[in-house]
Coordinates of C-alpha atoms and ligand atoms in Angstrom, one line a residue:
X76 CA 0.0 0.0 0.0
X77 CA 1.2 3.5 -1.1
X78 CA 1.2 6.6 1.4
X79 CA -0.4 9.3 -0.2
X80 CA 2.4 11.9 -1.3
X81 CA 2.5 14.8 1.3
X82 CA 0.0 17.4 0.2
X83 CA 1.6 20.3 -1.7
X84 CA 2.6 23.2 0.5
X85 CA -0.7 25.7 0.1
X86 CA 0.0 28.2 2.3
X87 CA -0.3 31.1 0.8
X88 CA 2.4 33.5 2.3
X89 CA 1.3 37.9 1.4
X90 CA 5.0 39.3 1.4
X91 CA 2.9 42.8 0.2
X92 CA 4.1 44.8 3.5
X93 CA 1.0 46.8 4.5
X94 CA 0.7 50.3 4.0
X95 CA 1.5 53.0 6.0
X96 CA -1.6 54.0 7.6
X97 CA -2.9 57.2 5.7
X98 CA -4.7 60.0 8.1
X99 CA -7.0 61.7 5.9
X100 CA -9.2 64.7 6.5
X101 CA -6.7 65.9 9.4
X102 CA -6.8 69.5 10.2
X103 CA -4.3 72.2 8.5
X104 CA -0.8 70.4 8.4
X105 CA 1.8 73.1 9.1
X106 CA 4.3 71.7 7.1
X107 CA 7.4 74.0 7.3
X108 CA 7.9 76.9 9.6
X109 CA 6.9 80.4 8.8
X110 CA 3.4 79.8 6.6
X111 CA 0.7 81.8 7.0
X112 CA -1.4 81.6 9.3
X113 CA -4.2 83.4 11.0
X114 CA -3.8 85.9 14.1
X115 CA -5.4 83.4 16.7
X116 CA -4.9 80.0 18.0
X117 CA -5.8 77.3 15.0
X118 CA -5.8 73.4 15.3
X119 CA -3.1 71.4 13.9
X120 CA -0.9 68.5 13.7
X121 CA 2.6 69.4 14.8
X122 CA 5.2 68.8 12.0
X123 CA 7.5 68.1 14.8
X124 CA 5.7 66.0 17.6
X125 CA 3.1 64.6 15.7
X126 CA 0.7 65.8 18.0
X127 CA -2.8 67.3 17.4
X128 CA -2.7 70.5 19.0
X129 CA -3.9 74.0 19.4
X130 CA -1.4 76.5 18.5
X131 CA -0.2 78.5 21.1
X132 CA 0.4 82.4 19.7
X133 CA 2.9 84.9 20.6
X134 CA 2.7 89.1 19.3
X135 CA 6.2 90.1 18.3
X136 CA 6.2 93.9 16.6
X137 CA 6.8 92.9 12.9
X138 CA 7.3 95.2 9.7
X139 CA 4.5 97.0 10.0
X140 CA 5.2 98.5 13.8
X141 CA 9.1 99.4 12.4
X142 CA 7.5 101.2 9.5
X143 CA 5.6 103.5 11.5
X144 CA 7.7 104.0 13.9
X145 CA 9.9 105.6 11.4
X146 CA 7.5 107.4 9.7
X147 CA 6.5 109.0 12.9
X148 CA 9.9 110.0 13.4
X149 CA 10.6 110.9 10.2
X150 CA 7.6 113.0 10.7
X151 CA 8.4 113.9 14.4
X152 CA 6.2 112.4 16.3
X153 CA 9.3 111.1 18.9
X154 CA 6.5 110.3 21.6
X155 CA 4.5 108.4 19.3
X156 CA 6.6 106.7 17.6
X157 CA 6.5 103.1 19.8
X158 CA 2.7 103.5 19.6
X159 CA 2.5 100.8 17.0
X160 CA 4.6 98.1 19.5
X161 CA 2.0 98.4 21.6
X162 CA -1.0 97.9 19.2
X163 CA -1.6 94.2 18.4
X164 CA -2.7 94.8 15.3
X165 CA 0.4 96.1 14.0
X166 CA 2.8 93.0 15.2
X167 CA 3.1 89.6 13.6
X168 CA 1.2 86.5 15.5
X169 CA 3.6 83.2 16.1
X170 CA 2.2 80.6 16.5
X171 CA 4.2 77.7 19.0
X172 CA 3.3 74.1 19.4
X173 CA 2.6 73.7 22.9
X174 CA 3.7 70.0 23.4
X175 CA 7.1 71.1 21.8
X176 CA 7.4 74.7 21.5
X177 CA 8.6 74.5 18.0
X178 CA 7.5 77.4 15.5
X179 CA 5.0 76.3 13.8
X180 CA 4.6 79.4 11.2
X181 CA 3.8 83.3 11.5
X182 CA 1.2 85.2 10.6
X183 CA 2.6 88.6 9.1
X184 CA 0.8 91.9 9.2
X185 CA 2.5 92.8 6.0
Ligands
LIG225 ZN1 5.0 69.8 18.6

């Protein structure tokens, strides 16, 4: 009597590696540093942590505040002159992760 020949090897082996997994409709992705961005906090991914977070935002005097500072000196206005560092609306907004506190992008008045 004959054995019955092994039975072929059927395993079926996937060597396809899976995918990464792909995060779709995630909030704005601030890819590289200094984008633009609005003047309050907005809800992102960090770049750099990976992290969903809320950015945290920082008033610096930008462009705008050194223009009319010198105008208004140019123009004499010495004691008015730092006016526009102390108006919000004339400084840039920077925006900070706050898991990480790396700059996550700057919203410029001009
Ligand atoms: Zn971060």
């Amino acid at each position: 009597m004959q054995s019955a020949p092994p039975p072929p090897y059927t395993e079926k082996v996937s060597y396809e590696s899976a995918p990464p997994p792909v995060q779709t409709a995630q909030p704005i992705f601030l890819g590289s540093p200094v984008v633009s961005i609005g003047t309050y906090p907005v809800q992102c991914i960090c770049p750099h942590c990976r992290t969903q977070i809320v950015s945290q935002t920082a008033k610096k005097p930008g462009l705008l505040a050194w223009l009319l500072c010198g105008g208004m000196a140019l123009l004499g206005f010495w004691l008015c002159c730092f006016i526009p560092f102390c108006i919000d609306s004339c400084k840039d907004t920077e925006h900070y992760c706050p898991n990480c506190h790396i700059l996550l992008g700057v919203n410029k008045t001009i």
